[in-house]
Tab-separated table of C-alpha atoms in Angstrom:
chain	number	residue	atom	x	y	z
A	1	UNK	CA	0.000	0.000	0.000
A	2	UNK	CA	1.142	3.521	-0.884
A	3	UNK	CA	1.830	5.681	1.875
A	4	UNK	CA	-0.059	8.935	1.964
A	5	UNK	CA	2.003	12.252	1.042
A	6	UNK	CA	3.550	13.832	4.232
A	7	UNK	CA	3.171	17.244	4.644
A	8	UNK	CA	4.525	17.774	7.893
A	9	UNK	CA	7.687	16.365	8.058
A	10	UNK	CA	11.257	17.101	10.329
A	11	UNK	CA	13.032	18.523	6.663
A	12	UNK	CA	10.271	21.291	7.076
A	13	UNK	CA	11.387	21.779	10.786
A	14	UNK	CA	14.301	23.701	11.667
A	15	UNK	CA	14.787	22.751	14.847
A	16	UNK	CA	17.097	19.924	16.108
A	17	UNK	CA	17.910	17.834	18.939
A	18	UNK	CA	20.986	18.778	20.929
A	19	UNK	CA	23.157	16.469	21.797
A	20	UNK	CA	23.336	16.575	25.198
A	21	UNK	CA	20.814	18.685	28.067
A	22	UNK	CA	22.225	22.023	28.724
A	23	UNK	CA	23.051	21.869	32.357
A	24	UNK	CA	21.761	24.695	34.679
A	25	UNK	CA	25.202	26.310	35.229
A	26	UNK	CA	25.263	26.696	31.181
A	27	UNK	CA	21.696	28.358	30.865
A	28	UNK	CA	21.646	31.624	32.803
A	29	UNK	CA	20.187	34.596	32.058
A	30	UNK	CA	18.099	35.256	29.197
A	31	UNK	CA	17.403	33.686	26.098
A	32	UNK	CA	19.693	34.857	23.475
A	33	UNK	CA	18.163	35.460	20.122
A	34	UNK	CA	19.115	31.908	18.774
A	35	UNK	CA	17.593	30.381	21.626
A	36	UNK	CA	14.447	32.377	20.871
A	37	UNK	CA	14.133	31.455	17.417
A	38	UNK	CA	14.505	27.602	18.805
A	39	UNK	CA	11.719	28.065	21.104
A	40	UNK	CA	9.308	29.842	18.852
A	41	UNK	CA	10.092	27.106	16.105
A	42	UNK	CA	9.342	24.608	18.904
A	43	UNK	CA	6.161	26.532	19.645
A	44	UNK	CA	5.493	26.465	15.580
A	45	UNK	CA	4.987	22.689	16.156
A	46	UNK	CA	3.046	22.477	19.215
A	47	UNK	CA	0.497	24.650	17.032
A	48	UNK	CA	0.498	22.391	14.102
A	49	UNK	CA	-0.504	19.273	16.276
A	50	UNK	CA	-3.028	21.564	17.507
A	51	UNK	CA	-3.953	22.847	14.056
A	52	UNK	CA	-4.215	19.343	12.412
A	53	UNK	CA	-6.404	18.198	15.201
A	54	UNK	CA	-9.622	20.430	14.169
A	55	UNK	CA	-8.267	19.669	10.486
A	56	UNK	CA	-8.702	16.176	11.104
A	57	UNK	CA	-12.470	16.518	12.360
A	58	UNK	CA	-12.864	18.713	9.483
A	59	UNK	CA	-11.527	15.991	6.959
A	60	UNK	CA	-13.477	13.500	8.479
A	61	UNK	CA	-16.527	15.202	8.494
A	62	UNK	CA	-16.136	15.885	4.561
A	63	UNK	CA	-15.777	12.154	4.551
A	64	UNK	CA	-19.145	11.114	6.469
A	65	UNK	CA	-21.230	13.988	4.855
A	66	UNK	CA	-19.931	13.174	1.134
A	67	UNK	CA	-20.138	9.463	1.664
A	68	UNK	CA	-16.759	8.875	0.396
A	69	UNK	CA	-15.793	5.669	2.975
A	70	UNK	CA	-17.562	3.579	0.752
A	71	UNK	CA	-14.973	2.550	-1.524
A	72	UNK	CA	-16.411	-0.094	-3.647
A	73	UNK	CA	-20.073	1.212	-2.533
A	74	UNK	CA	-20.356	-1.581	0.588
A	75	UNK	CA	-18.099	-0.423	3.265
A	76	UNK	CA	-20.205	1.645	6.008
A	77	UNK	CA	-18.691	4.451	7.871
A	78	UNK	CA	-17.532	2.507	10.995
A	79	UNK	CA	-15.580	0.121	8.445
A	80	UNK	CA	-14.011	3.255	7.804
A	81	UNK	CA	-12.654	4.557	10.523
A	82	UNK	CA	-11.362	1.165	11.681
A	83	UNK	CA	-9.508	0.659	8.315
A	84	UNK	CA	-8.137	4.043	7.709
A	85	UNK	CA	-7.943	5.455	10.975
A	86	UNK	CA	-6.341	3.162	13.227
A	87	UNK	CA	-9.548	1.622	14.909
A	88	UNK	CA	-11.017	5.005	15.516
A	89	UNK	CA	-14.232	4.842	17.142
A	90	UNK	CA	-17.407	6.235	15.895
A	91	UNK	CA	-17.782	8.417	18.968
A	92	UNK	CA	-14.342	9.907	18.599
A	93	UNK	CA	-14.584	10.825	15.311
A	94	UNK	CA	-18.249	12.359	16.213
A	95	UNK	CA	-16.692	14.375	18.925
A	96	UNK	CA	-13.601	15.609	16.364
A	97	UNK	CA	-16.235	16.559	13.909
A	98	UNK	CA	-18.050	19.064	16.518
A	99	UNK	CA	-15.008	20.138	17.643
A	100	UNK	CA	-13.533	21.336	14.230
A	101	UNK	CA	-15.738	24.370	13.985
A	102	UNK	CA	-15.580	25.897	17.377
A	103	UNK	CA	-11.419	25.252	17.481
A	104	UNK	CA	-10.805	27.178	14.047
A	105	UNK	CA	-12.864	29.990	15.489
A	106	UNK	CA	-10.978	30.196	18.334
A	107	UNK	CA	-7.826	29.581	16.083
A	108	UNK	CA	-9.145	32.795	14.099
A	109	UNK	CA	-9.920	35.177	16.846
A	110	UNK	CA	-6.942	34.637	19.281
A	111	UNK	CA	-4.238	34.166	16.537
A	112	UNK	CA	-3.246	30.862	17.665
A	113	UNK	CA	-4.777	27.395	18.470
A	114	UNK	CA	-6.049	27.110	21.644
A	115	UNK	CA	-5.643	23.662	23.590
A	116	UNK	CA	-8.581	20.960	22.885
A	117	UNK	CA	-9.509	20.792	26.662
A	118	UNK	CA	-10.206	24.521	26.149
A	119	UNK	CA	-12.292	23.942	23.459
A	120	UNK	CA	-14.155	21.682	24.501
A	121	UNK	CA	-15.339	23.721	27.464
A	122	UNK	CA	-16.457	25.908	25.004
A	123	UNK	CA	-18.742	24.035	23.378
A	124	UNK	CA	-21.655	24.245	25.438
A	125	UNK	CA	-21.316	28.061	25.029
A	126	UNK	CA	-21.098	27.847	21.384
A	127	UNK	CA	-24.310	25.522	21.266
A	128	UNK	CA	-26.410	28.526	23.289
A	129	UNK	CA	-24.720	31.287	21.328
A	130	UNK	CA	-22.728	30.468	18.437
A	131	UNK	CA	-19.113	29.889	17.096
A	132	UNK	CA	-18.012	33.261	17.095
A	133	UNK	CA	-19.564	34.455	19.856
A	134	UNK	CA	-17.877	31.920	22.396
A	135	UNK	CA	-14.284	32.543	20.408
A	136	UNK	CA	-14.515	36.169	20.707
A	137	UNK	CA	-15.320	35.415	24.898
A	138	UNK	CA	-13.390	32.871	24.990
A	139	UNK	CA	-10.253	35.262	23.844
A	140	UNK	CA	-11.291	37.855	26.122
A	141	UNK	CA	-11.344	35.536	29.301
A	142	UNK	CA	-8.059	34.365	27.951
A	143	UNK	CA	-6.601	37.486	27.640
A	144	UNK	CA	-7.423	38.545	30.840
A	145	UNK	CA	-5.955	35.400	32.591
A	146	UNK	CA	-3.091	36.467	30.463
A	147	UNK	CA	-2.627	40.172	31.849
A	148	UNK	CA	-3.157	38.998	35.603
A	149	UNK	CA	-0.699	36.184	34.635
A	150	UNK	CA	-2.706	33.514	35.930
A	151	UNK	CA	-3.104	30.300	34.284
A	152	UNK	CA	-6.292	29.207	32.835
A	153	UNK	CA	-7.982	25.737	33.391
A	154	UNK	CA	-10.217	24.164	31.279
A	155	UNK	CA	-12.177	23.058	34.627
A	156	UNK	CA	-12.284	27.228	35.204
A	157	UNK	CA	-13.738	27.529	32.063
A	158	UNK	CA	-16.541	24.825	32.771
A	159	UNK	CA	-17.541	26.129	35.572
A	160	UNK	CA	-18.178	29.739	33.799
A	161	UNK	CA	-20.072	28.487	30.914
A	162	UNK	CA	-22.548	26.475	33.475
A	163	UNK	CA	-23.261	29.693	35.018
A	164	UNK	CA	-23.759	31.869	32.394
A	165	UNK	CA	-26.167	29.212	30.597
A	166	UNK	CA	-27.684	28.653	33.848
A	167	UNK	CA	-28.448	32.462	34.818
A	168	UNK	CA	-29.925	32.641	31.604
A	169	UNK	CA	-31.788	29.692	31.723
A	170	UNK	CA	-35.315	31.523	32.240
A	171	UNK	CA	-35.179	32.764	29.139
A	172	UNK	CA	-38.039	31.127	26.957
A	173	UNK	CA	-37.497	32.653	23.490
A	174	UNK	CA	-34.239	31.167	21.924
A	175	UNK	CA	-32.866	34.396	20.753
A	176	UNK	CA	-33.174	35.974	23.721
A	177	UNK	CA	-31.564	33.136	25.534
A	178	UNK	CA	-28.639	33.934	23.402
A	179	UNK	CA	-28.324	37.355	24.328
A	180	UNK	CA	-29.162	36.156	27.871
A	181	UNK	CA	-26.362	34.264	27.904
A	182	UNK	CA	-23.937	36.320	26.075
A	183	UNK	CA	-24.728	39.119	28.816
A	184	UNK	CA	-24.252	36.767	31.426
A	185	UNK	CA	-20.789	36.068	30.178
A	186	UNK	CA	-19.675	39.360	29.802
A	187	UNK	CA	-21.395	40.243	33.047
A	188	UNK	CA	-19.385	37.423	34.843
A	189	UNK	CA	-15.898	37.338	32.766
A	190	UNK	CA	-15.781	41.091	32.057
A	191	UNK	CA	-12.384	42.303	31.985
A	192	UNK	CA	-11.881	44.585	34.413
A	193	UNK	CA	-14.178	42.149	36.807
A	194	UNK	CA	-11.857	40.426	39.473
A	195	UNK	CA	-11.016	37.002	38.272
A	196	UNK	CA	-10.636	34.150	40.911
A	197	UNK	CA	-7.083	34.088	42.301
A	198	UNK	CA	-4.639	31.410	41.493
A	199	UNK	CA	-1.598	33.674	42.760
A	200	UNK	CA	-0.317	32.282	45.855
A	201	UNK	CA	-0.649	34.205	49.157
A	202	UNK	CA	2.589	36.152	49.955
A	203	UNK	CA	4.761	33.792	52.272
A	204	UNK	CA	2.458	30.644	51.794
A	205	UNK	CA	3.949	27.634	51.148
A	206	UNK	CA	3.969	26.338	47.604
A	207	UNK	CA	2.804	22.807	48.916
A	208	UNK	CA	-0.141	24.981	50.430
A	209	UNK	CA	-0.674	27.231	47.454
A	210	UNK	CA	-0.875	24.197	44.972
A	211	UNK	CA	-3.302	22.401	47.060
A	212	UNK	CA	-5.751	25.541	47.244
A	213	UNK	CA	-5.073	25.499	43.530
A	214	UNK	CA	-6.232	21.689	43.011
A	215	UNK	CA	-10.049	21.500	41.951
A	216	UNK	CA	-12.062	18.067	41.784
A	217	UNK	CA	-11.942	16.578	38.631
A	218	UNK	CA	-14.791	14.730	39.061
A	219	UNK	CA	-16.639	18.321	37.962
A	220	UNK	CA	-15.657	18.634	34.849
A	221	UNK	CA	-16.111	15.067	34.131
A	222	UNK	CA	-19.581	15.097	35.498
A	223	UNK	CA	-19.791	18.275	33.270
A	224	UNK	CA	-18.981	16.594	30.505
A	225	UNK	CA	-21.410	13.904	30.864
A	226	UNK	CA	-24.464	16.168	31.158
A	227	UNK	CA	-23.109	17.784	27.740
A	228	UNK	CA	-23.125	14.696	26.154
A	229	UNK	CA	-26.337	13.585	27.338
A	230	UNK	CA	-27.636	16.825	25.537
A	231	UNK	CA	-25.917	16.056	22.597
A	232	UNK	CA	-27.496	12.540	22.160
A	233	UNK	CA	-31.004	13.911	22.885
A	234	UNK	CA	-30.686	16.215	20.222
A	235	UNK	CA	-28.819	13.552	17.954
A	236	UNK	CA	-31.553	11.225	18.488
A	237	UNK	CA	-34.303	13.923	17.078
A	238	UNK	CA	-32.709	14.291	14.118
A	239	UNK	CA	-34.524	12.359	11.632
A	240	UNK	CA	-32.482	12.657	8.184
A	241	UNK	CA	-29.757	10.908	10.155
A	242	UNK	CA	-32.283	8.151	11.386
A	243	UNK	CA	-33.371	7.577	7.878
A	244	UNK	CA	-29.589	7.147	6.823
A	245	UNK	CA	-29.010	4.807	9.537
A	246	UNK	CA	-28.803	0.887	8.684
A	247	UNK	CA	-30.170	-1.441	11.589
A	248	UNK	CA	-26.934	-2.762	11.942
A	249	UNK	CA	-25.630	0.425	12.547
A	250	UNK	CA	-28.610	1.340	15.069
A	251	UNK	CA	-28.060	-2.434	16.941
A	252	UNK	CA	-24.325	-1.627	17.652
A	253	UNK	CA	-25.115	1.966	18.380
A	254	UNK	CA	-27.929	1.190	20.989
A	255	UNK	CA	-25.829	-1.483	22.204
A	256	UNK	CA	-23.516	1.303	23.287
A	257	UNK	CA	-25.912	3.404	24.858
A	258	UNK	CA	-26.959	0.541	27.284
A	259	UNK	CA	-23.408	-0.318	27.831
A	260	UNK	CA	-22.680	3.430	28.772
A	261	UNK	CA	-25.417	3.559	31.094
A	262	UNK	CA	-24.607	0.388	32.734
A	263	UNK	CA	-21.569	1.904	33.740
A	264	UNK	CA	-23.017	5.429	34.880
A	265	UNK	CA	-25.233	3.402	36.942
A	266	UNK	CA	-22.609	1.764	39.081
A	267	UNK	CA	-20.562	4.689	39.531
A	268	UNK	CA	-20.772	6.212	42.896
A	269	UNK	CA	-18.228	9.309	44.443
A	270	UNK	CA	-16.224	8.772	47.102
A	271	UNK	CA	-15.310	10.997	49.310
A	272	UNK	CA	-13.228	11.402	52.570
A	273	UNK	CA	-14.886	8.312	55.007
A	274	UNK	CA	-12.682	10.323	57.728
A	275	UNK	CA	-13.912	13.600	57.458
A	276	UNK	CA	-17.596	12.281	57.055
A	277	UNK	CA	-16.839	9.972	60.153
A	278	UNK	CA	-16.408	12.959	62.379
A	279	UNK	CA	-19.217	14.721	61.463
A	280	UNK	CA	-21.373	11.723	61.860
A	281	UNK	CA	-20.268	11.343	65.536
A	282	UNK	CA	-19.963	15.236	66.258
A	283	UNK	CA	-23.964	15.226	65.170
A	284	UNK	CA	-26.069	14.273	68.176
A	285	UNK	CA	-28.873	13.256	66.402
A	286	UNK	CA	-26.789	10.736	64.741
């Protein structure tokens, strides 16, 4: 089999591997201009990966849409992905595909690719408001994390959308809802508004300062899930995809769904037994 043409390849990269690690003693002070051009070509790559990634749900979804898996006019869309793909899985190349939009808007409005965590804590926004609208916030919230020099957490940005969709959840007509929501944002993330504090306390210990730092992952996982859950209530209403569905298809898909529930039905959150423990026996009515 032919390999595909290689667009991206190390001859297109100036950067190169040194032969040894520069000790500490060697690298003091500032970078000197040849050490910033190394970086920024280093940078240059970190991008691309980025870049391809929404190119990649792009591609595919010009594949799906156009029917163009189907080779000899038998092999189904899942075939695809296995052959061609490396075993992708339907659902991953559905999540790359609503991705792809979103990520090049972001791309557009902040000048560079933003990571895919980021993105995808976007998306909810993008679904109430559209495209544009969460890559022009999302660049503003960025920007100010940016100026206060404060690191920004895809967990951070979560937690912001659910509020601003959730203030604005009253709203009954849809386009007001959008502007609902938009307001909200801005109204929340403004900025000049203060922005939660990730700076540690002067003369706290950095063991102390990273901990206060820490958030539960277990929200933006649980975050996640509700998203999703959205997402396949709305992808089950769609009836032009129904009608291109084969029952072989729709057998291994529902067999997913129950297998994915199964699981969400067994998980439980733990916690910490000893703090809970002390409560317990600290309540008298216990």
């Amino acid at each position: 089999m032919r390999l595909r043409d290689q667009p991206f390849t190390l001859t297109h990269w100036a950067a190169t591997l040194p032969e040894r690690d520069v000790t500490a003693e060697e690298a003091n002070g500032p970078l000197t201009a040849q050490e910033q051009e190394l970086l920024a070509e280093c940078h240059r790559a970190i991008d691309n990966a980025r870049t391809a990634q929404w190119m990649l749900g792009r591609a595919l979804e010009i594949v799906r849409r156009r029917r163009l898996y189907r080779a000899d006019g038998t092999r189904t869309w899942p075939q695809y992905l296995a052959a061609e793909h490396d075993g992708m899985t339907v659902r991953e190349a559905r999540r790359l595909q609503e991705e792809w939009r979103l990520a090049k808007a972001v791309q557009d409005a902040l000048g560079k690719p933003a990571p895919p965590s980021h993105v995808r804590a976007m998306l909810a926004y993008a679904d109430s408001t559209s495209n544009e609208q969460a890559a022009s916030d999302y660049t503003m919230l960025r920007s100010a994390y940016d100026e206060a020099q404060l690191r920004l957490a895809a967990h951070q940005i979560t937690a912001r959308v659910s509020k601003a969709i959730e203030l604005a959840a009253s709203e009954g007509d849809p386009q007001e809802r959008r502007q609902a929501v938009t307001h909200r944002w801005q109204e929340i993330h403004a900025p000049q508004a203060p922005i939660p504090a990730q700076v540690k306390a002067a003369g706290a210990p950095q063991g102390a300062a990273r901990q206060a730092e820490a958030a539960d992952p277990l929200v933006e996982a649980v975050s996640d899930v509700e998203r999703a859950l959205e997402r396949l209530d709305k992808a089950l209403m769609d009836e032009a995809a129904a009608l291109r569905r084969t029952s072989v298809e729709a057998e291994h898909l529902q067999s997913r769904v129950r297998k994915a529930g199964r699981i969400l039905a067994k998980v439980t959150v733990p916690a910490d037994d000893v703090v809970e423990a002390e409560i317990i026996e600290a309540d008298p009515g216990k």
